[in-house]
PDB file of C-alpha atoms in Angstrom:
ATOM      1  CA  UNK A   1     -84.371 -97.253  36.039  1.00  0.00           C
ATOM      2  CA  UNK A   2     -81.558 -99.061  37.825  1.00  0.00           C
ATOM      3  CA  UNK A   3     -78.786-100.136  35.689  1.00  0.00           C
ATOM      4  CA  UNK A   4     -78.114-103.988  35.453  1.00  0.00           C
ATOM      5  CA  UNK A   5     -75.453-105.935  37.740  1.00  0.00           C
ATOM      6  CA  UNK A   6     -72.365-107.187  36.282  1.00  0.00           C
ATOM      7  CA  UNK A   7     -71.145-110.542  37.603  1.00  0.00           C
ATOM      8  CA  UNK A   8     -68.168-111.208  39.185  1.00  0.00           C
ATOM      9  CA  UNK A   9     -66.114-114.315  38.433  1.00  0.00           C
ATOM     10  CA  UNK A  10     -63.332-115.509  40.390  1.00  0.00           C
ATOM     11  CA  UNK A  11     -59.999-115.898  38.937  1.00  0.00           C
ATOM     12  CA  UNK A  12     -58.159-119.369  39.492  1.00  0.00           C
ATOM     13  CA  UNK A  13     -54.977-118.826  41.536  1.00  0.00           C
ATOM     14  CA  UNK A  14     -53.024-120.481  38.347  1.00  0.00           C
ATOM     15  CA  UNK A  15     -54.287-117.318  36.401  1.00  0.00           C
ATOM     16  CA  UNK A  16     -51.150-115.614  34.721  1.00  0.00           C
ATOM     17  CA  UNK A  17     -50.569-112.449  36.045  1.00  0.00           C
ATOM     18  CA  UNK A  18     -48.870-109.562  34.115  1.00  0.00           C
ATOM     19  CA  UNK A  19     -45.743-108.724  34.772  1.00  0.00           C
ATOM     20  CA  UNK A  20     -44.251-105.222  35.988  1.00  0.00           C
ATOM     21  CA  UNK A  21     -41.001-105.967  34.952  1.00  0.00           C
ATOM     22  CA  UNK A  22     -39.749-104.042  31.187  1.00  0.00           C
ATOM     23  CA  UNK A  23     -39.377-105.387  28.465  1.00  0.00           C
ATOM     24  CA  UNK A  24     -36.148-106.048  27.016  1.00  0.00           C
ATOM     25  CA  UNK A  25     -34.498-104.143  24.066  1.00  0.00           C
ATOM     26  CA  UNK A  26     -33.530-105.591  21.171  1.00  0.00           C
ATOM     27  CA  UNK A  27     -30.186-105.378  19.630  1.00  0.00           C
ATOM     28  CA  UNK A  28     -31.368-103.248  16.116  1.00  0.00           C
ATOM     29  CA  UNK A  29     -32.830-100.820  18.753  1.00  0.00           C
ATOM     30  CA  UNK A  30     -29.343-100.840  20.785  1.00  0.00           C
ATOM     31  CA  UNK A  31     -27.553-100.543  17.524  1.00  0.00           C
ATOM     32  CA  UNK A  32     -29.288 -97.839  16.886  1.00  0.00           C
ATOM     33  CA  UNK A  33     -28.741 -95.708  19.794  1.00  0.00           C
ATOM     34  CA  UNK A  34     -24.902 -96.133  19.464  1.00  0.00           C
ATOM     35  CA  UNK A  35     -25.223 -94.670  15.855  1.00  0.00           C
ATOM     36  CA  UNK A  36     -27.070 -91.596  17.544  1.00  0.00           C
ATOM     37  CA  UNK A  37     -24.538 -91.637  20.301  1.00  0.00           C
ATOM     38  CA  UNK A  38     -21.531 -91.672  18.109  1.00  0.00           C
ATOM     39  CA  UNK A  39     -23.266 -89.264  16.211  1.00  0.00           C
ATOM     40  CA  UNK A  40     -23.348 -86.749  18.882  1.00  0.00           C
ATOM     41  CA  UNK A  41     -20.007 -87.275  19.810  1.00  0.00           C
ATOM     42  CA  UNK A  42     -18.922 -86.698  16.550  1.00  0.00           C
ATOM     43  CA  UNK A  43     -20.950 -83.716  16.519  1.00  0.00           C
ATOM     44  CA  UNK A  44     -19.318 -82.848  19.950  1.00  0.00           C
ATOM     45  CA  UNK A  45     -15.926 -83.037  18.155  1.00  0.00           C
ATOM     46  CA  UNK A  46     -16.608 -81.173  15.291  1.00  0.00           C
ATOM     47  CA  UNK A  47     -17.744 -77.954  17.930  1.00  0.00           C
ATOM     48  CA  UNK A  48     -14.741 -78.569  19.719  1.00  0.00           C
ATOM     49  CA  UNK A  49     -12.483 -78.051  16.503  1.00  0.00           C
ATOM     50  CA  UNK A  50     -14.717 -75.054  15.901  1.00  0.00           C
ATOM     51  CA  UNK A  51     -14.217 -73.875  18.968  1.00  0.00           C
ATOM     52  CA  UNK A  52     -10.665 -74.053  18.760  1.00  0.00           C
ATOM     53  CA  UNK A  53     -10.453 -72.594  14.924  1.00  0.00           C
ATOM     54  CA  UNK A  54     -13.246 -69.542  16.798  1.00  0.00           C
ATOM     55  CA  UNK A  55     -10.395 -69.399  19.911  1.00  0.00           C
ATOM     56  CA  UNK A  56      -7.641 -68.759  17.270  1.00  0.00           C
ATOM     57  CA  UNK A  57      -9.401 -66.002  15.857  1.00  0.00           C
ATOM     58  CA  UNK A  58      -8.316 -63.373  18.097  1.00  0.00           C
ATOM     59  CA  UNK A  59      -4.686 -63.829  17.739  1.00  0.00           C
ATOM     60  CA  UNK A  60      -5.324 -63.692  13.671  1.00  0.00           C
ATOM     61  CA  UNK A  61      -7.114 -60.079  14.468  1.00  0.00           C
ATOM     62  CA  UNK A  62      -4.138 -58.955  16.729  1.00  0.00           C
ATOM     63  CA  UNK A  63      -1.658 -59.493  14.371  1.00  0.00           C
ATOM     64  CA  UNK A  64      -3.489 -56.766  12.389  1.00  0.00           C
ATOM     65  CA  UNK A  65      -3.321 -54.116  15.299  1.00  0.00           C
ATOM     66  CA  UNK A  66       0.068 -52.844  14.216  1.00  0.00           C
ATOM     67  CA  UNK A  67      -1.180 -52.422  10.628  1.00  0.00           C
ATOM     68  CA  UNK A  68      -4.046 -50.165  11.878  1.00  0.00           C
ATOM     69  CA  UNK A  69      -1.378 -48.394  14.721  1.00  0.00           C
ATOM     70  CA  UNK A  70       0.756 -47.761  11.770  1.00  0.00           C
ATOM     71  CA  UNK A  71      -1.966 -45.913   9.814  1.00  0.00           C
ATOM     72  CA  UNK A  72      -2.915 -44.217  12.938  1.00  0.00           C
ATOM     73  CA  UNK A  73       1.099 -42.658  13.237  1.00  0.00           C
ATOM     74  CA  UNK A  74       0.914 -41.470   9.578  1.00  0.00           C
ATOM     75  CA  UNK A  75      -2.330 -39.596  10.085  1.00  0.00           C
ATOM     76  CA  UNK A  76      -0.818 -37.616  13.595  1.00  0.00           C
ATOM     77  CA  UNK A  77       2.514 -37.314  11.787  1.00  0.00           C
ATOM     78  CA  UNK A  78       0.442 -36.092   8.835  1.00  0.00           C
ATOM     79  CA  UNK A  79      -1.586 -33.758  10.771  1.00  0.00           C
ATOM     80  CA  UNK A  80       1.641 -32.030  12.966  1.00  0.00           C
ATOM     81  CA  UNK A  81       2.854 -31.322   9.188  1.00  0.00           C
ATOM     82  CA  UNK A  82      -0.118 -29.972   8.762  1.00  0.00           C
ATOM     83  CA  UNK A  83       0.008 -27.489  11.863  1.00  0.00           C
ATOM     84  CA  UNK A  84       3.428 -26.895  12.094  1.00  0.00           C
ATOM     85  CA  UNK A  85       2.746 -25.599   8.204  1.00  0.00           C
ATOM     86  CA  UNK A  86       0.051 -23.390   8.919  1.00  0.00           C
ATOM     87  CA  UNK A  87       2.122 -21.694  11.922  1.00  0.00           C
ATOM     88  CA  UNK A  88       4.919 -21.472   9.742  1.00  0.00           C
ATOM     89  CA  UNK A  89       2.902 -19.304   6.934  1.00  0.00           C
ATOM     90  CA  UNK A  90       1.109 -17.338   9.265  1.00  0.00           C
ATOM     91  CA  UNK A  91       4.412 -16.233  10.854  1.00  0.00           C
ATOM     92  CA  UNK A  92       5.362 -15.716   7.520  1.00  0.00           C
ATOM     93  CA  UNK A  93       2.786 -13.164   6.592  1.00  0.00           C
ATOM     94  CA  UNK A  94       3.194 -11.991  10.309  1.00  0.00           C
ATOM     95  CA  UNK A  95       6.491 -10.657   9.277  1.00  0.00           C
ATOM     96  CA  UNK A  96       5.218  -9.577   5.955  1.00  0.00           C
ATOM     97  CA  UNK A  97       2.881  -7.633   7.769  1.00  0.00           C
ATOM     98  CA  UNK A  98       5.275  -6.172  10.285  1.00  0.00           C
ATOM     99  CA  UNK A  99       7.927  -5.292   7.318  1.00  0.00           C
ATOM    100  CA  UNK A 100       4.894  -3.279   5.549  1.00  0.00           C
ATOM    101  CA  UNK A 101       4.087  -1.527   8.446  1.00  0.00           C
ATOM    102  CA  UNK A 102       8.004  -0.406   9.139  1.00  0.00           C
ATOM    103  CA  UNK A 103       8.071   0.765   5.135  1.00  0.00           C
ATOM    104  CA  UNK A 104       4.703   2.710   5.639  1.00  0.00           C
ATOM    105  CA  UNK A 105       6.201   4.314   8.856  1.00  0.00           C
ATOM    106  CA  UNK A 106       9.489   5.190   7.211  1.00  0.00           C
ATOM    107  CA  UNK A 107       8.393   6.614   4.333  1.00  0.00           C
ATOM    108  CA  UNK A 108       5.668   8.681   6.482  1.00  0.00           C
ATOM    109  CA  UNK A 109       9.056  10.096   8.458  1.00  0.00           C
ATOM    110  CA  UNK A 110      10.944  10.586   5.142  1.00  0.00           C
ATOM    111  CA  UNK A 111       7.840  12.901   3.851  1.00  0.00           C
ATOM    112  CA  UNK A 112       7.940  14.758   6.902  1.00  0.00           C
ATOM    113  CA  UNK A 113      11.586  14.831   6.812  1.00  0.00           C
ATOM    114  CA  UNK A 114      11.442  16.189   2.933  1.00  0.00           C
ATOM    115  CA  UNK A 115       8.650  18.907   3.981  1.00  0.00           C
ATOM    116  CA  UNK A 116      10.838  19.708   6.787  1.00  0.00           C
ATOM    117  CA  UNK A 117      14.381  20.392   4.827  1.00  0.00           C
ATOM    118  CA  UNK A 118      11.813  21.978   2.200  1.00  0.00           C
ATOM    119  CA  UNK A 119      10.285  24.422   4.684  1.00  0.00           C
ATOM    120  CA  UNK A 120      14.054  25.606   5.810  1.00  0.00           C
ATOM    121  CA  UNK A 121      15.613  25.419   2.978  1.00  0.00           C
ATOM    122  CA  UNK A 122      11.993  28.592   1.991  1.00  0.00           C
ATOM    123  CA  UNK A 123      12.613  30.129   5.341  1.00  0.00           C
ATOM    124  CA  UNK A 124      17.232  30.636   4.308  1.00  0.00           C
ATOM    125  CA  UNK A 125      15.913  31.535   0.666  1.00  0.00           C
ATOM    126  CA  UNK A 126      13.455  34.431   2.237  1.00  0.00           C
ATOM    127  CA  UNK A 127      16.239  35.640   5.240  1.00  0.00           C
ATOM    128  CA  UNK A 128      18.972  35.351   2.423  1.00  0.00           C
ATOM    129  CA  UNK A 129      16.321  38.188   0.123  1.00  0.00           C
ATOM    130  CA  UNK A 130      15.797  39.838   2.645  1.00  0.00           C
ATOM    131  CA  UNK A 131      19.354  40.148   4.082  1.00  0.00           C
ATOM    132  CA  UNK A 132      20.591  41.338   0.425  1.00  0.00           C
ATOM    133  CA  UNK A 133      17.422  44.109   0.630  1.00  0.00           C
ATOM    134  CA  UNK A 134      19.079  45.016   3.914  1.00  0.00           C
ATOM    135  CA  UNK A 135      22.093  45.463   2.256  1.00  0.00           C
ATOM    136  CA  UNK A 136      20.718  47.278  -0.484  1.00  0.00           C
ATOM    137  CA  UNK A 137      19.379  49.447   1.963  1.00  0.00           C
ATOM    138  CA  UNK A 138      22.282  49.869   3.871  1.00  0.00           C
ATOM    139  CA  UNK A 139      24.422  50.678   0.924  1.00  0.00           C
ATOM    140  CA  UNK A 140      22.176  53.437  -0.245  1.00  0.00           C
ATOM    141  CA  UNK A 141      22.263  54.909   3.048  1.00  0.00           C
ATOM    142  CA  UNK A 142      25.866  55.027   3.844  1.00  0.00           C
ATOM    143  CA  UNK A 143      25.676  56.788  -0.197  1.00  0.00           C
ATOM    144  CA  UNK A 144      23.499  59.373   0.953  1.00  0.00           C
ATOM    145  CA  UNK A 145      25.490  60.299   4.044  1.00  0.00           C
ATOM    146  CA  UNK A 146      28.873  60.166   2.736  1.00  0.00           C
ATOM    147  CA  UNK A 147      26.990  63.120  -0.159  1.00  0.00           C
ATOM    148  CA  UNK A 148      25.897  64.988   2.887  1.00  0.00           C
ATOM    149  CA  UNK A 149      29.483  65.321   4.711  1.00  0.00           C
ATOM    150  CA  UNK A 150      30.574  66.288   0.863  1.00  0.00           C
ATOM    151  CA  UNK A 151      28.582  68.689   0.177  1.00  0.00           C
ATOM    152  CA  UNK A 152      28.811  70.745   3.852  1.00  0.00           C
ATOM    153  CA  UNK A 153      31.640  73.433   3.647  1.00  0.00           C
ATOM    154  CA  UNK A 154      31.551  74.039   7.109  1.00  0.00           C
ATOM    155  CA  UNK A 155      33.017  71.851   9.730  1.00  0.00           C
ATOM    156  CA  UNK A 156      30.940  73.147  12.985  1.00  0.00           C
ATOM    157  CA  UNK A 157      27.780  72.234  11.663  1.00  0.00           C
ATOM    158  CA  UNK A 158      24.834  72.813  13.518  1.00  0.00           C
ATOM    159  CA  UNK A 159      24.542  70.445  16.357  1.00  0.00           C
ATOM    160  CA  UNK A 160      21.231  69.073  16.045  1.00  0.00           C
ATOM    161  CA  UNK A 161      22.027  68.345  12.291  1.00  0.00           C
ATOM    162  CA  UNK A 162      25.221  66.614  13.430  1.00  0.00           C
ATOM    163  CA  UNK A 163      23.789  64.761  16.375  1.00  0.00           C
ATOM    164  CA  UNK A 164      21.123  63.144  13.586  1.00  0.00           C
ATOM    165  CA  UNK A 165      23.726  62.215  11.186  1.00  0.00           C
ATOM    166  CA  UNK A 166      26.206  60.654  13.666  1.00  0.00           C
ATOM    167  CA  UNK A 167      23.016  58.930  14.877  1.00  0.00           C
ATOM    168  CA  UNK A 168      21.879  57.854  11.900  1.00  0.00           C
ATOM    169  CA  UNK A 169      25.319  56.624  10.496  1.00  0.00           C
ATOM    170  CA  UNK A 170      25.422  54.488  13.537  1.00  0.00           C
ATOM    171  CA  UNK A 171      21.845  52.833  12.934  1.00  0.00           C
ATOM    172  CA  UNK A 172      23.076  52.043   9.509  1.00  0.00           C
ATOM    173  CA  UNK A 173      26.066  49.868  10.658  1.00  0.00           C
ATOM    174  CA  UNK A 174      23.453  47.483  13.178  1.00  0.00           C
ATOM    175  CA  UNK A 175      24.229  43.913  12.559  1.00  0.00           C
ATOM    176  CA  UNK A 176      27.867  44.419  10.543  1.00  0.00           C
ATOM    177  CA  UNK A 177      30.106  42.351  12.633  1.00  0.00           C
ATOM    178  CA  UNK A 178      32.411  42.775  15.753  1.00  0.00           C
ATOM    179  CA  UNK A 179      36.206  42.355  14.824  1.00  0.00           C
ATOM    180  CA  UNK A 180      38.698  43.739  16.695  1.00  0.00           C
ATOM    181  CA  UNK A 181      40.988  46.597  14.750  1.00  0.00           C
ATOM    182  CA  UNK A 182      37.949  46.837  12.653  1.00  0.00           C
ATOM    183  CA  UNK A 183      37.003  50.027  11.066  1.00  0.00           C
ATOM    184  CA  UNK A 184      34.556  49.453   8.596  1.00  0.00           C
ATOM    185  CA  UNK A 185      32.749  49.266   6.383  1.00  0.00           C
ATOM    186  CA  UNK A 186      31.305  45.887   7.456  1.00  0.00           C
ATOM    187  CA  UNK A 187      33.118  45.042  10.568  1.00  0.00           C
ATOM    188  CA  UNK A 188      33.901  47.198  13.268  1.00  0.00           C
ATOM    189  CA  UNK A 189      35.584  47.349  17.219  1.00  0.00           C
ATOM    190  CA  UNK A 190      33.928  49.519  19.140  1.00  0.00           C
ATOM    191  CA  UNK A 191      36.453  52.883  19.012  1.00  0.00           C
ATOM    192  CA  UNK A 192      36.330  52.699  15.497  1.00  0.00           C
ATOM    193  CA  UNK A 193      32.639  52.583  14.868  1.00  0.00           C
ATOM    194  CA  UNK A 194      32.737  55.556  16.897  1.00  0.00           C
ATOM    195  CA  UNK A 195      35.631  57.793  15.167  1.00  0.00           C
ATOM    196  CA  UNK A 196      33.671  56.736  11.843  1.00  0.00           C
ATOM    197  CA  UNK A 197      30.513  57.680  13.014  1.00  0.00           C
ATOM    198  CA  UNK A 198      31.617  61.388  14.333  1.00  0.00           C
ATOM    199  CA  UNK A 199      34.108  61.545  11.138  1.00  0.00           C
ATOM    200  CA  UNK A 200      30.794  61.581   9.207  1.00  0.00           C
ATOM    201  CA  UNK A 201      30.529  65.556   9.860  1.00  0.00           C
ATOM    202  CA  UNK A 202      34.183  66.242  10.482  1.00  0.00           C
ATOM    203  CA  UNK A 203      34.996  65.769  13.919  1.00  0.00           C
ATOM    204  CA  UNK A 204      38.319  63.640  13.593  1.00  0.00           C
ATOM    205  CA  UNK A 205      38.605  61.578  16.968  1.00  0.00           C
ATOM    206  CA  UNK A 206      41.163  59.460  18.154  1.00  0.00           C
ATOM    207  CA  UNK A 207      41.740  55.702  17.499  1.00  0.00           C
ATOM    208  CA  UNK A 208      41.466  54.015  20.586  1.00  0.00           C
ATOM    209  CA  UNK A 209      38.799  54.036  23.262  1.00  0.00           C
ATOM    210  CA  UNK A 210      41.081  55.161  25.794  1.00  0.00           C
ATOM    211  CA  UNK A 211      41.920  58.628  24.014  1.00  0.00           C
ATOM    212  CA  UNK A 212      38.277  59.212  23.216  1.00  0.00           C
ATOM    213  CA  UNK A 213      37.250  58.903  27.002  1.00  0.00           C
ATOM    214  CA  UNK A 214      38.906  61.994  27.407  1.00  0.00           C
ATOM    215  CA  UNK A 215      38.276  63.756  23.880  1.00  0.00           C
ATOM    216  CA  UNK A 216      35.646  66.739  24.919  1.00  0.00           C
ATOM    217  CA  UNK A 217      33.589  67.743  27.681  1.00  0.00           C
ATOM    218  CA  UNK A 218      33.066  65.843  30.518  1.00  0.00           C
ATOM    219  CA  UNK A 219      29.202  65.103  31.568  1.00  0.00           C
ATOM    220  CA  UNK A 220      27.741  63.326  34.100  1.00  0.00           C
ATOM    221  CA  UNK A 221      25.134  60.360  33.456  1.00  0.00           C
ATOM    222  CA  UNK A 222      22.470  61.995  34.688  1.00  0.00           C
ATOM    223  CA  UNK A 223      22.773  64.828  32.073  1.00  0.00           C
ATOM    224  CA  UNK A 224      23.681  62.572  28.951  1.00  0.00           C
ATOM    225  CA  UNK A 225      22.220  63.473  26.080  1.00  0.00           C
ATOM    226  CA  UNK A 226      21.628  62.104  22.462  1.00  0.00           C
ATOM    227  CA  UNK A 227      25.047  61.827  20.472  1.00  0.00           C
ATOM    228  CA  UNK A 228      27.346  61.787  23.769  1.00  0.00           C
ATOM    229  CA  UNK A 229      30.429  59.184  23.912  1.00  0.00           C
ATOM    230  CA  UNK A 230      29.608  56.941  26.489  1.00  0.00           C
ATOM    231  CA  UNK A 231      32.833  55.167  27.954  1.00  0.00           C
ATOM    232  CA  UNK A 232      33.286  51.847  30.759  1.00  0.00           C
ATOM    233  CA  UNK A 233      36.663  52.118  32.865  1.00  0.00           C
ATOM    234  CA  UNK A 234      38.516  54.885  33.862  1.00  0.00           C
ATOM    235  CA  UNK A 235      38.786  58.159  31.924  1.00  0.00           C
ATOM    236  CA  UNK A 236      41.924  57.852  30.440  1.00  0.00           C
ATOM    237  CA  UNK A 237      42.230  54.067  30.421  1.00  0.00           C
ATOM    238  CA  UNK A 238      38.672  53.178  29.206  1.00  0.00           C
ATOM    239  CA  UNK A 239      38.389  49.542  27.864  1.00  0.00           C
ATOM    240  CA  UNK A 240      35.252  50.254  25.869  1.00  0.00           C
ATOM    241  CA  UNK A 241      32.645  53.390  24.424  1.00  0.00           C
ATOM    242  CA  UNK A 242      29.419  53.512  22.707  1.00  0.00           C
ATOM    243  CA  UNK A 243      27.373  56.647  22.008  1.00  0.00           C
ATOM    244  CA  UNK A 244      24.176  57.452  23.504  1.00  0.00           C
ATOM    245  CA  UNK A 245      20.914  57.224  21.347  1.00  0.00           C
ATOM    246  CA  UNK A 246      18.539  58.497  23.596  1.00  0.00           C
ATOM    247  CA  UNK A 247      15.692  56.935  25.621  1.00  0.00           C
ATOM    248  CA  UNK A 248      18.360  54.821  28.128  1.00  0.00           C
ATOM    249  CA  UNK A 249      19.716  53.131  25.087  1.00  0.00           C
ATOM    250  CA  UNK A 250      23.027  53.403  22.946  1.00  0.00           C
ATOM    251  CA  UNK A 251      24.392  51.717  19.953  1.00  0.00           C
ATOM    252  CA  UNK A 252      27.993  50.028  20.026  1.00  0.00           C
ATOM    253  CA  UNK A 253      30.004  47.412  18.454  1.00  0.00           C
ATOM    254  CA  UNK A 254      29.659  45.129  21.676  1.00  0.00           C
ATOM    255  CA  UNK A 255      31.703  41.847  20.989  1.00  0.00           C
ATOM    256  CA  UNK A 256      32.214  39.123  18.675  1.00  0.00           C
ATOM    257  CA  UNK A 257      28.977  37.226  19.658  1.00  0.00           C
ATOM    258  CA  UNK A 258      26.803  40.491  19.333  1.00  0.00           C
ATOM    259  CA  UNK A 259      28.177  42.517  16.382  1.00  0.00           C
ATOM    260  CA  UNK A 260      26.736  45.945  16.385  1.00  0.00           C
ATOM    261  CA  UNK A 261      23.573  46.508  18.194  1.00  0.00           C
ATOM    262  CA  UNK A 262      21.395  48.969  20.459  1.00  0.00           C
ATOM    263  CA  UNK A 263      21.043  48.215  24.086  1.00  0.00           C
ATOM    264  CA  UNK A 264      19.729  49.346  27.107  1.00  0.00           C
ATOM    265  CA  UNK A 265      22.340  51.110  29.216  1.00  0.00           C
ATOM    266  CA  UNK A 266      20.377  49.876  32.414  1.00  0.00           C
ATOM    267  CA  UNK A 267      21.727  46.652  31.556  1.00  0.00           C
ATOM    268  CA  UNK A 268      25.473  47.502  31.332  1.00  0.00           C
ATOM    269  CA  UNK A 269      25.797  50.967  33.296  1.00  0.00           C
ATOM    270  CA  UNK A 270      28.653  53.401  31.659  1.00  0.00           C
ATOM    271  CA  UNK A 271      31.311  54.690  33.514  1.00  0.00           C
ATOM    272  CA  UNK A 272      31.496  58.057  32.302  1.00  0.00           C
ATOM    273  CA  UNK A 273      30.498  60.272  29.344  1.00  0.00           C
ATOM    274  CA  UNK A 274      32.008  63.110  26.859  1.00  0.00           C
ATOM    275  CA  UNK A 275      30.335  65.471  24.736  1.00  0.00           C
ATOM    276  CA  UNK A 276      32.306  66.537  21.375  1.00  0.00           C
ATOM    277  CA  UNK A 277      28.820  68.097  19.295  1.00  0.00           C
TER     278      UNK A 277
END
């Protein structure tokens, strides 16, 4: 079906025609954009001022630095207290420590000390007993000699029973002291040790060592027997004399330092010898 025509009529050339031009504002409308305008300027000014109260913030929060600075200094002054305390005590209980230690070390060296003194001061208690049972001993020996010589009648007597006395009297004097001019009964030189000794069964010898080196028979060393006077020096002017005990030894009163003792006559060859029994 085709769709109707639509006429066309001519416009007149005095036809208004519309105008492209705007239309003008009116002055409420004007008004009313200056109120909005000033508005936003006002607006404007009011950020502005905040802006500038916002921009002064910062100096308000750095005059509060020194505040937290300051509580900053107490805590590290706080802290070195703190440390320099805790050195303090544990140099403190270092030298407790140290001081205990020195006590406990002393009086370890003090105990040992005190066993010590205690163990020597035993040991002079036990040589001091058992030098006054020497003694004792001595004592009761010398007794029983000295009734021996008493009781002989004879002055010769026989020479093995001699020998043994002299010999025996001469053990009996080991350890008495060395002192020169000495002649008994606890000190002794050596000449008269030896006139005691052979006075025990009544041979009467001279003083001096250089009279006995020529008192009796003359023997040589390599026929000495038990009992004979051994002298050092020249017969005649002999310096010292012992008496021979048998098995290379002899028995004297050798010095100061010594006393009376037996030696080995390797050790200090004789001179000579003499044989009075």
């Amino acid at each position: 079906m085709e769709e109707p025509l639509v006429p066309l009529v001519p416009m007149s050339h005095t036809a208004p025609i519309r105008s492209h031009r705007k239309p003008r504002r009116n002055a409420p409308s004007l008004a009313m954009r200056a109120g909005v305008a000033g508005g936003v300027l006002s607006t404007l000014a009011v950020a502005a001022a905040a802006g500038s109260a916002s921009a002064a913030e910062p100096v308000t929060q750095t005059m509060e630095l020194p505040t937290l600075t300051a509580d900053l200094a107490t805590q590290v002054a706080q802290s070195a207290d703190a440390t320099q305390q805790a050195a303090a005590d544990y140099e403190l209980q270092a030298e407790r420590d140290a001081a205990a230690a020195k006590a406990a070390k002393q009086a370890k060296a003090d105990l040992a000390e005190a066993k010590k003194k205690a163990e020597a001061k035993k040991k002079a208690e036990a040589a001091r007993k058992a030098a006054a049972a020497d003694a004792v001993s001595r004592s009761s020996a010398r007794t029983t000699l000295s009734a021996s010589v008493s009781t002989s009648t004879s002055v010769a007597a026989p020479a093995s029973g001699s020998v043994a006395t002299v010999i025996a009297f001469l053990k009996a004097q080991v350890g008495d002291a060395y002192v020169m001019g000495g002649t008994g009964p606890n000190a002794w030189d050596c000449s008269g040790l030896v006139q005691a000794a052979f006075k025990q069964v009544g041979v009467d010898l001279p003083r001096v060592s250089q009279d006995q080196s020529v008192s009796g028979t003359p023997v040589s060393l390599s026929n000495v027997q038990v009992g004979d006077i051994l002298y050092w020096g020249a017969a005649g002017s002999a310096y010292h004399v012992g008496v021979y005990i048998g098995n290379g030894q002899y028995l004297d009163a050798a010095n100061p330092s010594k006393g009376v003792v037996i030696q080995d006559l390797s050790g200090y060859p004789a001179t000579g010898a003499v044989r009075v029994l």
